[in-house]
Structures are given as C-alpha cells and as structure tokens.
XYZ file of N, CA and C in Angstrom:
654
model
N 89.079 82.274 102.064
C 88.667 83.234 103.084
C 89.811 84.170 103.457
N 89.426 85.360 103.871
C 90.424 86.395 104.141
C 91.374 86.003 105.274
N 90.837 85.603 106.394
C 91.664 85.292 107.567
C 92.619 84.145 107.267
N 92.129 83.122 106.597
C 92.979 81.968 106.295
C 94.087 82.318 105.308
N 93.879 83.355 104.514
C 94.889 83.732 103.532
C 95.999 84.605 104.084
N 95.838 85.125 105.300
C 96.834 86.039 105.864
C 98.193 85.378 106.083
N 98.277 84.186 106.708
C 99.611 83.595 106.925
C 100.382 83.364 105.628
N 99.708 82.822 104.616
C 100.382 82.573 103.345
C 100.820 83.860 102.668
N 99.952 84.881 102.697
C 100.298 86.167 102.083
C 101.457 86.831 102.820
N 101.464 86.703 104.140
C 102.564 87.267 104.934
C 103.878 86.582 104.598
N 103.838 85.272 104.444
C 105.052 84.521 104.110
C 105.590 84.927 102.734
N 104.688 85.120 101.773
C 105.112 85.545 100.434
C 105.775 86.920 100.497
N 105.160 87.854 101.222
C 105.735 89.195 101.346
C 107.098 89.141 102.030
N 107.214 88.315 103.060
C 108.488 88.174 103.769
C 109.561 87.616 102.848
N 109.191 86.643 102.033
C 110.144 86.081 101.072
C 110.597 87.130 100.059
N 109.652 87.919 99.559
C 110.008 88.944 98.574
C 110.991 89.955 99.153
N 110.752 90.368 100.386
C 111.655 91.334 101.018
C 113.032 90.718 101.229
N 113.070 89.487 101.727
C 114.354 88.829 101.986
C 115.157 88.647 100.699
N 114.497 88.157 99.657
C 115.192 87.930 98.383
C 115.676 89.252 97.794
N 114.828 90.265 97.846
C 115.184 91.562 97.268
C 116.349 92.201 98.009
N 116.334 92.128 99.333
C 117.441 92.686 100.114
C 118.729 91.929 99.819
N 118.618 90.606 99.673
C 119.805 89.799 99.371
C 120.391 90.150 98.006
N 119.537 90.438 97.030
C 120.016 90.791 95.689
C 120.501 92.241 95.606
N 119.842 93.140 96.312
C 120.166 94.554 96.185
C 121.313 95.034 97.047
N 121.598 94.322 98.142
C 122.618 94.798 99.082
C 124.043 94.746 98.534
N 124.529 93.598 98.008
C 125.936 93.558 97.561
C 126.287 94.603 96.506
N 125.516 94.722 95.407
C 125.888 95.755 94.427
C 125.748 97.165 94.979
N 124.784 97.390 95.866
C 124.634 98.713 96.458
C 125.839 99.103 97.293
N 126.352 98.153 98.076
C 127.542 98.417 98.889
C 128.757 98.689 98.013
N 128.938 97.846 96.987
C 130.117 97.978 96.125
C 130.103 99.309 95.377
N 128.970 99.636 94.757
C 128.888 100.875 93.977
C 129.002 102.094 94.891
N 128.394 102.025 96.068
C 128.506 103.129 97.007
C 129.939 103.385 97.427
N 130.680 102.313 97.698
C 132.089 102.460 98.075
C 132.919 102.985 96.909
N 132.583 102.549 95.698
C 133.309 103.050 94.526
C 133.077 104.546 94.326
N 131.840 104.985 94.532
C 131.550 106.414 94.423
C 132.365 107.210 95.435
N 132.495 106.670 96.629
C 133.249 107.382 97.642
C 134.747 107.293 97.457
N 135.210 106.208 96.854
C 136.648 105.937 96.758
C 137.293 106.540 95.518
N 136.629 106.401 94.391
C 137.243 106.748 93.111
C 136.674 108.040 92.537
N 137.531 109.016 92.363
C 137.117 110.268 91.736
C 136.712 110.030 90.283
N 137.422 109.158 89.593
C 137.088 108.848 88.206
C 135.703 108.230 88.109
N 135.395 107.311 89.010
C 134.077 106.663 89.011
C 132.980 107.695 89.264
N 133.230 108.615 90.195
C 132.251 109.676 90.455
C 132.049 110.553 89.229
N 133.142 110.926 88.582
C 133.039 111.790 87.407
C 132.246 111.124 86.283
N 132.383 109.807 86.154
C 131.723 109.090 85.064
C 130.248 108.817 85.344
N 129.914 108.520 86.592
C 128.580 107.993 86.867
C 127.757 108.812 87.855
N 128.319 109.849 88.436
C 127.553 110.603 89.433
C 126.330 111.270 88.811
N 126.432 111.680 87.552
C 125.272 112.279 86.890
C 124.116 111.281 86.817
N 124.428 110.022 86.517
C 123.384 108.995 86.447
C 122.713 108.813 87.799
N 123.519 108.795 88.865
C 122.955 108.655 90.205
C 122.074 109.848 90.554
N 122.524 111.046 90.226
C 121.739 112.246 90.515
C 120.439 112.271 89.718
N 120.457 111.664 88.527
C 119.251 111.634 87.699
C 118.226 110.636 88.235
N 118.720 109.514 88.766
C 117.822 108.461 89.242
C 117.328 108.743 90.654
N 118.148 109.416 91.455
C 117.845 109.597 92.877
C 116.461 110.192 93.141
N 116.038 111.265 92.445
C 114.725 111.845 92.763
C 113.541 111.113 92.127
N 113.800 110.093 91.333
C 112.716 109.382 90.647
C 111.967 108.479 91.621
N 110.645 108.625 91.767
C 109.889 107.720 92.640
C 110.008 106.279 92.141
N 110.373 105.384 93.026
C 110.594 103.999 92.612
C 109.316 103.350 92.099
N 108.194 103.713 92.692
C 106.928 103.113 92.263
C 106.622 103.481 90.815
N 107.139 104.616 90.352
C 106.915 105.023 88.962
C 107.568 104.064 87.980
N 108.547 103.293 88.448
C 109.219 102.332 87.574
C 108.433 101.035 87.422
N 107.467 100.801 88.309
C 106.757 99.523 88.298
C 106.007 99.255 86.999
N 105.249 100.216 86.433
C 104.575 99.927 85.158
C 105.540 99.528 84.051
N 106.708 100.177 84.006
C 107.700 99.830 82.993
C 108.222 98.414 83.212
N 108.480 98.050 84.468
C 108.954 96.698 84.765
C 107.885 95.662 84.447
N 106.628 96.004 84.704
C 105.536 95.088 84.371
C 105.453 94.882 82.864
N 105.697 95.946 82.100
C 105.656 95.839 80.642
C 106.796 94.963 80.137
N 107.968 95.086 80.746
C 109.137 94.326 80.309
C 109.104 92.877 80.769
N 108.722 92.666 82.043
C 108.878 91.342 82.645
C 107.566 90.660 83.002
N 106.437 91.360 82.815
C 105.162 90.750 83.127
C 104.781 90.946 84.584
N 103.577 90.501 84.910
C 103.063 90.641 86.278
C 103.403 89.385 87.061
N 104.652 89.269 87.425
C 105.127 88.106 88.172
C 105.792 88.569 89.456
N 105.999 87.609 90.352
C 106.669 87.914 91.608
C 108.073 88.456 91.360
N 108.736 87.942 90.317
C 110.098 88.387 90.019
C 110.144 89.868 89.640
N 109.054 90.392 89.084
C 109.007 91.814 88.752
C 109.059 92.657 90.015
N 108.305 92.243 91.019
C 108.351 92.937 92.300
C 109.720 92.847 92.944
N 110.348 91.688 92.827
C 111.691 91.516 93.388
C 112.668 92.472 92.718
N 112.545 92.643 91.413
C 113.429 93.573 90.691
C 113.246 95.001 91.196
N 111.997 95.406 91.384
C 111.727 96.762 91.854
C 112.310 96.987 93.244
N 112.043 96.067 94.162
C 112.519 96.230 95.537
C 114.041 96.156 95.589
N 114.621 95.244 94.813
C 116.086 95.131 94.781
C 116.720 96.431 94.307
N 116.123 97.049 93.300
C 116.657 98.318 92.811
C 116.544 99.401 93.875
N 115.438 99.390 94.619
C 115.288 100.355 95.704
C 116.356 100.186 96.771
N 116.620 98.932 97.150
C 117.673 98.647 98.134
C 119.029 99.084 97.593
N 119.284 98.744 96.336
C 120.546 99.126 95.695
C 120.743 100.638 95.719
N 119.711 101.382 95.369
C 119.823 102.841 95.288
C 120.078 103.448 96.666
N 119.352 102.981 97.672
C 119.521 103.523 99.025
C 120.923 103.249 99.552
N 121.413 102.024 99.350
C 122.738 101.680 99.862
C 123.848 102.364 99.067
N 123.616 102.586 97.780
C 124.599 103.338 96.992
C 124.746 104.758 97.527
N 123.628 105.410 97.778
C 123.665 106.768 98.325
C 124.269 106.768 99.724
N 123.875 105.781 100.542
C 124.413 105.708 101.906
C 125.919 105.495 101.895
N 126.395 104.619 101.003
C 127.832 104.366 100.921
C 128.610 105.590 100.485
N 128.060 106.304 99.507
C 128.723 107.517 99.028
C 128.835 108.555 100.133
N 127.727 108.789 100.833
C 127.734 109.782 101.904
C 128.586 109.326 103.082
N 128.612 108.024 103.340
C 129.401 107.514 104.465
C 130.882 107.788 104.264
N 131.377 107.535 103.056
C 132.795 107.782 102.786
C 133.095 109.278 102.867
N 132.163 110.088 102.418
C 132.364 111.536 102.489
C 132.477 112.021 103.935
N 131.858 111.314 104.853
C 131.838 111.740 106.247
C 132.902 111.072 107.106
N 133.830 110.357 106.495
C 134.925 109.770 107.269
C 135.828 110.899 107.776
N 136.078 110.968 109.081
C 136.973 112.021 109.593
C 138.345 111.936 108.933
N 138.768 113.013 108.322
C 140.017 112.967 107.562
C 141.228 112.720 108.452
N 141.095 112.988 109.754
C 142.227 112.757 110.652
C 142.587 111.275 110.729
N 141.563 110.392 110.564
C 141.831 108.956 110.568
C 142.728 108.582 109.387
N 142.336 109.072 108.223
C 143.090 108.759 107.009
C 144.493 109.349 107.086
N 144.575 110.582 107.541
C 145.881 111.247 107.615
C 146.822 110.512 108.571
N 146.288 110.058 109.699
C 147.121 109.351 110.670
C 147.645 108.046 110.087
N 146.777 107.311 109.367
C 147.204 106.039 108.784
C 148.247 106.248 107.695
N 148.038 107.258 106.851
C 149.011 107.535 105.793
C 150.347 107.988 106.378
N 150.292 108.757 107.446
C 151.522 109.199 108.097
C 152.299 108.019 108.665
N 151.558 106.997 109.105
C 152.197 105.801 109.657
C 152.753 104.888 108.570
N 152.536 105.243 107.300
C 153.101 104.474 106.202
C 152.169 103.457 105.580
N 150.874 103.508 105.904
C 149.929 102.548 105.341
C 149.685 102.849 103.865
N 149.452 101.792 103.085
C 149.146 101.961 101.669
C 147.708 102.437 101.507
N 147.385 102.905 100.300
C 146.030 103.380 100.032
C 145.007 102.270 100.259
N 145.284 101.065 99.752
C 144.360 99.947 99.932
C 144.222 99.596 101.407
N 145.346 99.580 102.135
C 145.310 99.230 103.553
C 144.501 100.262 104.340
N 144.658 101.537 103.987
C 143.896 102.588 104.658
C 142.403 102.392 104.419
N 142.056 102.087 103.181
C 140.637 101.921 102.863
C 140.052 100.708 103.578
N 140.828 99.633 103.648
C 140.320 98.395 104.256
C 140.245 98.482 105.773
N 141.218 99.111 106.391
C 141.306 99.095 107.853
C 140.847 100.384 108.526
N 140.699 101.456 107.753
C 140.283 102.733 108.343
C 138.924 103.173 107.813
N 138.818 103.295 106.491
C 137.602 103.852 105.907
C 136.408 102.921 106.097
N 136.566 101.649 105.740
C 135.432 100.720 105.830
C 134.928 100.581 107.264
N 135.802 100.364 108.277
C 135.281 100.333 109.654
C 134.603 101.638 110.069
N 135.119 102.769 109.582
C 134.555 104.059 109.978
C 133.161 104.293 109.411
N 132.834 103.652 108.290
C 131.531 103.899 107.662
C 130.462 102.911 108.118
N 130.833 101.953 108.965
C 129.860 100.940 109.401
C 128.607 101.567 110.013
N 128.709 102.542 110.943
C 127.480 103.116 111.517
C 126.558 103.725 110.464
N 127.132 104.473 109.534
C 126.328 105.103 108.485
C 125.693 104.045 107.584
N 126.435 103.010 107.262
C 125.909 101.963 106.391
C 124.810 101.164 107.076
N 124.942 100.935 108.380
C 123.885 100.227 109.104
C 122.600 101.042 109.100
N 122.726 102.366 109.243
C 121.543 103.224 109.168
C 120.917 103.154 107.779
N 121.757 103.140 106.747
C 121.248 103.012 105.388
C 120.569 101.677 105.150
N 121.129 100.617 105.718
C 120.546 99.289 105.556
C 119.192 99.207 106.249
N 119.098 99.806 107.435
C 117.811 99.825 108.139
C 116.760 100.554 107.305
N 117.148 101.679 106.725
C 116.215 102.425 105.876
C 115.803 101.599 104.669
N 116.752 100.899 104.058
C 116.451 100.094 102.872
C 115.442 98.998 103.191
N 115.593 98.356 104.341
C 114.671 97.276 104.712
C 113.278 97.828 104.977
N 113.188 98.948 105.687
C 111.880 99.539 105.971
C 111.192 99.974 104.674
N 111.941 100.601 103.781
C 111.377 101.010 102.490
C 110.921 99.793 101.690
N 111.629 98.684 101.835
C 111.263 97.459 101.115
C 109.856 97.003 101.462
N 109.454 97.183 102.717
C 108.103 96.772 103.102
C 107.043 97.629 102.420
N 107.339 98.886 102.165
C 106.404 99.711 101.415
C 106.360 99.344 99.949
N 107.531 99.056 99.383
C 107.590 98.691 97.971
C 106.949 97.335 97.708
N 107.050 96.428 98.671
C 106.477 95.100 98.445
C 104.958 95.185 98.328
N 104.355 96.105 99.061
C 102.904 96.290 98.945
C 102.544 96.788 97.554
N 103.291 97.782 97.060
C 103.013 98.318 95.725
C 103.217 97.258 94.658
N 104.299 96.480 94.791
C 104.590 95.450 93.796
C 103.514 94.378 93.779
N 103.088 93.949 94.958
C 102.059 92.908 95.032
C 100.692 93.460 94.648
N 100.433 94.677 95.027
C 99.138 95.307 94.755
C 98.917 95.482 93.261
N 99.972 95.879 92.545
C 99.817 96.240 91.137
C 100.175 95.129 90.163
N 101.007 94.173 90.603
C 101.458 93.241 89.596
C 101.635 91.802 90.013
N 102.182 91.563 91.197
C 102.578 90.201 91.535
C 101.393 89.259 91.683
N 100.263 89.767 92.180
C 99.076 88.936 92.320
C 99.080 88.046 93.540
N 100.135 88.113 94.350
C 100.226 87.318 95.570
C 100.763 88.211 96.679
N 100.628 87.746 97.918
C 101.173 88.486 99.039
C 100.164 89.425 99.682
N 100.645 90.193 100.649
C 99.764 91.081 101.399
C 99.202 92.201 100.531
N 99.988 92.680 99.565
C 99.489 93.720 98.676
C 98.317 93.240 97.841
N 98.434 92.031 97.310
C 97.334 91.464 96.530
C 96.117 91.207 97.411
N 96.377 90.756 98.639
C 95.275 90.528 99.576
C 94.571 91.845 99.897
N 95.341 92.911 100.030
C 94.756 94.226 100.282
C 93.903 94.682 99.099
N 94.385 94.426 97.880
C 93.619 94.797 96.696
C 92.261 94.095 96.694
N 92.254 92.827 97.117
C 90.989 92.104 97.208
C 90.041 92.730 98.213
N 90.585 93.210 99.335
C 89.744 93.858 100.349
C 89.193 95.193 99.835
N 89.986 95.888 99.016
C 89.517 97.153 98.436
C 88.324 96.905 97.526
N 88.392 95.851 96.754
C 87.293 95.526 95.831
C 86.000 95.264 96.583
N 86.117 94.701 97.784
C 84.927 94.394 98.587
C 84.607 95.502 99.597
N 85.320 96.627 99.507
C 85.111 97.757 100.422
C 85.224 97.323 101.879
N 86.181 96.456 102.145
C 86.369 95.896 103.484
C 87.395 96.736 104.249
N 86.915 97.771 104.928
C 87.827 98.643 105.665
C 88.560 97.907 106.779
N 87.856 97.046 107.474
C 88.475 96.313 108.577
C 89.612 95.430 108.072
N 89.388 94.754 106.950
C 90.428 93.898 106.387
C 91.653 94.691 105.963
N 91.423 95.866 105.374
C 92.541 96.720 104.957
C 93.354 97.164 106.170
N 92.652 97.549 107.238
C 93.348 97.988 108.456
C 94.174 96.853 109.043
N 93.637 95.638 109.025
C 94.382 94.481 109.540
C 95.682 94.297 108.762
N 95.610 94.383 107.438
C 96.811 94.207 106.609
C 97.817 95.324 106.871
N 97.327 96.551 107.002
C 98.222 97.678 107.295
C 98.932 97.463 108.627
N 98.200 96.987 109.627
C 98.805 96.736 110.937
C 99.842 95.620 110.865
N 99.569 94.596 110.069
C 100.540 93.504 109.901
C 101.817 94.031 109.260
N 101.666 94.825 108.216
C 102.838 95.394 107.542
C 103.626 96.313 108.471
N 102.905 97.118 109.240
C 103.583 98.008 110.188
C 104.346 97.204 111.231
N 103.729 96.126 111.718
C 104.399 95.285 112.716
C 105.646 94.630 112.138
N 105.559 94.148 110.902
C 106.721 93.523 110.262
C 107.852 94.530 110.068
N 107.507 95.742 109.638
C 108.527 96.773 109.438
C 109.175 97.165 110.759
N 108.364 97.314 111.801
C 108.899 97.694 113.114
C 109.791 96.591 113.671
N 109.359 95.342 113.546
C 110.180 94.233 114.047
C 111.491 94.123 113.281
N 111.428 94.317 111.973
C 112.658 94.278 111.172
C 113.627 95.361 111.617
N 113.104 96.570 111.810
C 113.962 97.676 112.222
C 114.504 97.458 113.629
N 113.693 96.895 114.508
C 114.141 96.624 115.881
C 115.300 95.634 115.888
N 115.181 94.569 115.108
C 116.253 93.574 115.042
C 117.524 94.175 114.450
N 117.378 94.949 113.380
C 118.552 95.566 112.755
C 119.195 96.603 113.670
N 118.373 97.311 114.424
C 118.924 98.294 115.355
C 119.720 97.603 116.461
N 119.218 96.447 116.928
C 119.954 95.697 117.944
C 121.292 95.206 117.404
N 121.276 94.729 116.155
C 122.528 94.282 115.531
C 123.481 95.458 115.359
N 122.942 96.598 114.922
C 123.781 97.777 114.697
C 124.455 98.236 115.979
N 123.736 98.175 117.091
C 124.319 98.609 118.361
C 125.516 97.756 118.752
N 125.443 96.475 118.432
C 126.546 95.581 118.789
C 127.795 95.876 117.971
N 127.611 96.357 116.745
C 128.751 96.587 115.859
C 129.232 98.037 115.850
N 128.493 98.927 116.482
C 128.859 100.352 116.377
C 128.992 101.028 117.740
N 129.226 100.275 118.793
C 129.388 100.888 120.114
C 130.620 101.785 120.171
N 131.609 101.456 119.375
C 132.873 102.186 119.397
C 132.840 103.454 118.558
N 131.772 103.621 117.764
C 131.789 104.656 116.724
C 131.738 106.054 117.316
N 132.273 106.987 116.559
C 132.203 108.406 116.892
C 131.896 109.163 115.619
N 131.354 110.339 115.762
C 130.959 111.125 114.592
C 132.087 112.040 114.155
N 132.163 112.229 112.873
C 133.161 113.144 112.335
C 132.731 113.540 110.949
N 133.442 114.461 110.347
C 133.072 114.907 109.010
C 134.307 115.240 108.208
N 134.266 114.841 106.947
C 135.329 115.218 106.014
C 134.732 115.193 104.630
N 135.202 116.008 103.775
C 134.656 116.061 102.423
C 135.152 114.890 101.612
N 134.392 114.516 100.574
C 134.803 113.407 99.718
C 136.101 113.735 99.009
N 136.254 114.974 98.597
C 137.471 115.334 97.882
C 138.691 115.202 98.780
N 138.558 115.562 100.058
C 139.695 115.485 100.966
C 140.112 114.041 101.183
N 139.105 113.170 101.437
C 139.425 111.759 101.633
C 140.012 111.177 100.363
N 139.405 111.531 99.204
C 139.906 111.009 97.938
C 141.328 111.442 97.668
N 141.646 112.703 97.964
C 143.001 113.189 97.732
C 144.006 112.496 98.646
N 143.599 112.252 99.901
C 144.512 111.592 100.830
C 144.792 110.156 100.418
N 143.768 109.525 99.842
C 143.945 108.146 99.397
C 144.568 108.081 98.013
N 144.769 109.225 97.397
C 145.387 109.251 96.074
C 144.486 108.759 94.984
N 143.138 108.895 95.150
C 142.216 108.387 94.137
C 142.303 109.232 92.890
N 142.007 108.599 91.766
C 142.033 109.276 90.468
C 140.736 108.956 89.726
C-alpha cells in the first residue's frame, strides 16, 4: 500500500543523499581548493571543468544506467558527482574572493605560502564553502528523485513513478511535499551550523590571479 510504503521509501532516499554527500564532499573540496591554489592545476584542468559545468546532471543518468545498471549505487554515483561538481566550483570561486589584503598582511609578517593558505585562505573561504555545501545538499534531493524515478527502483522517486502509473495526483503531491520538507529541514540545519562557524566573517573580493601570485603558485 502507498501509505505504508512512505516511511521505507523516505529512509532509502535519506540514505542515498547521506551516502552521496559523504562520497562527493571530500574530493569536491580538495579539487576546488587546488583550482584556487595552483595556477598549473587551473591551466591543466579548467577547460574540463568549464566543459562539464553547463551539462545537466540528469543527462548523465542514462549513461550511468548503461554502465552500472539500474541499481541504487548508480543513483549514488550521479548524486555524488553533482555534489563534487558544486563544491569544486564553490571552492574555486571562494579562493578567488579571498580579500588580498589578508594574504598580503600574512606574507608581510613572514608567513610561508603553506601557512598562509592554512591559516588565512581556508578560514576566509568557510562562509562561501558553507553556502556551496547547502546548495549541494538541496540539489541532492532533486537528483535523488530522478535517480530513483528512472533507475534505482526504490525510494521516493520510485514510489512517485508508481503513483504516476495509477494517475494518483494526491499521492504525487504527498511525495512532493515530503521531499520539499526534507530539503527545507536539511537547509535549515545547515544554515544553523553555518551561522555558528561564520559569525566572524566579512565580505571581500580579490582575483584568483592576485591571490595566486601572492602565494607564489605556479
């Protein structure tokens, strides 16, 4: 029955989002910081990022289904890649927006390039990265529906597909409201966490080239 299947489907969707965020976050943070830190890394791989950035993530799902089958892990791969891409872009832009006066002051005080990056740049990008992380989690809830709807066969997306087959408008609306509530609650919790870690933050702007030159990146 539809009502009895909602708790289990919700739990599956929640698991997919949690696992995908856990897999996609670390590489997204690392690659994003590398794009912002290393001019050589940007020169080598920025074209790839620019090529992938405008590609709709859902368009990759049929290819992933062909490669990996219609399994839950296929959906996890899609969502993880979405999280990775968002955090990579957020990290790159965050480093570009570090106020150059922070870097200049630290270098003038005799700090090494690594020390400046660890103690100045990374703390300065926390607000931007938290915003990127919030966006990644919210987008994950949309991707999980597509992944479950088209391939995974379980979760709220699959449950919605069943309601579509029976022309059950009320059931579809219930699932949409559940997904909206989950996304809003996730964002609310992340926003509360972000406020605790970014009360000290201030806005500033500096170009990536300026920060890279000050840090001596090559």
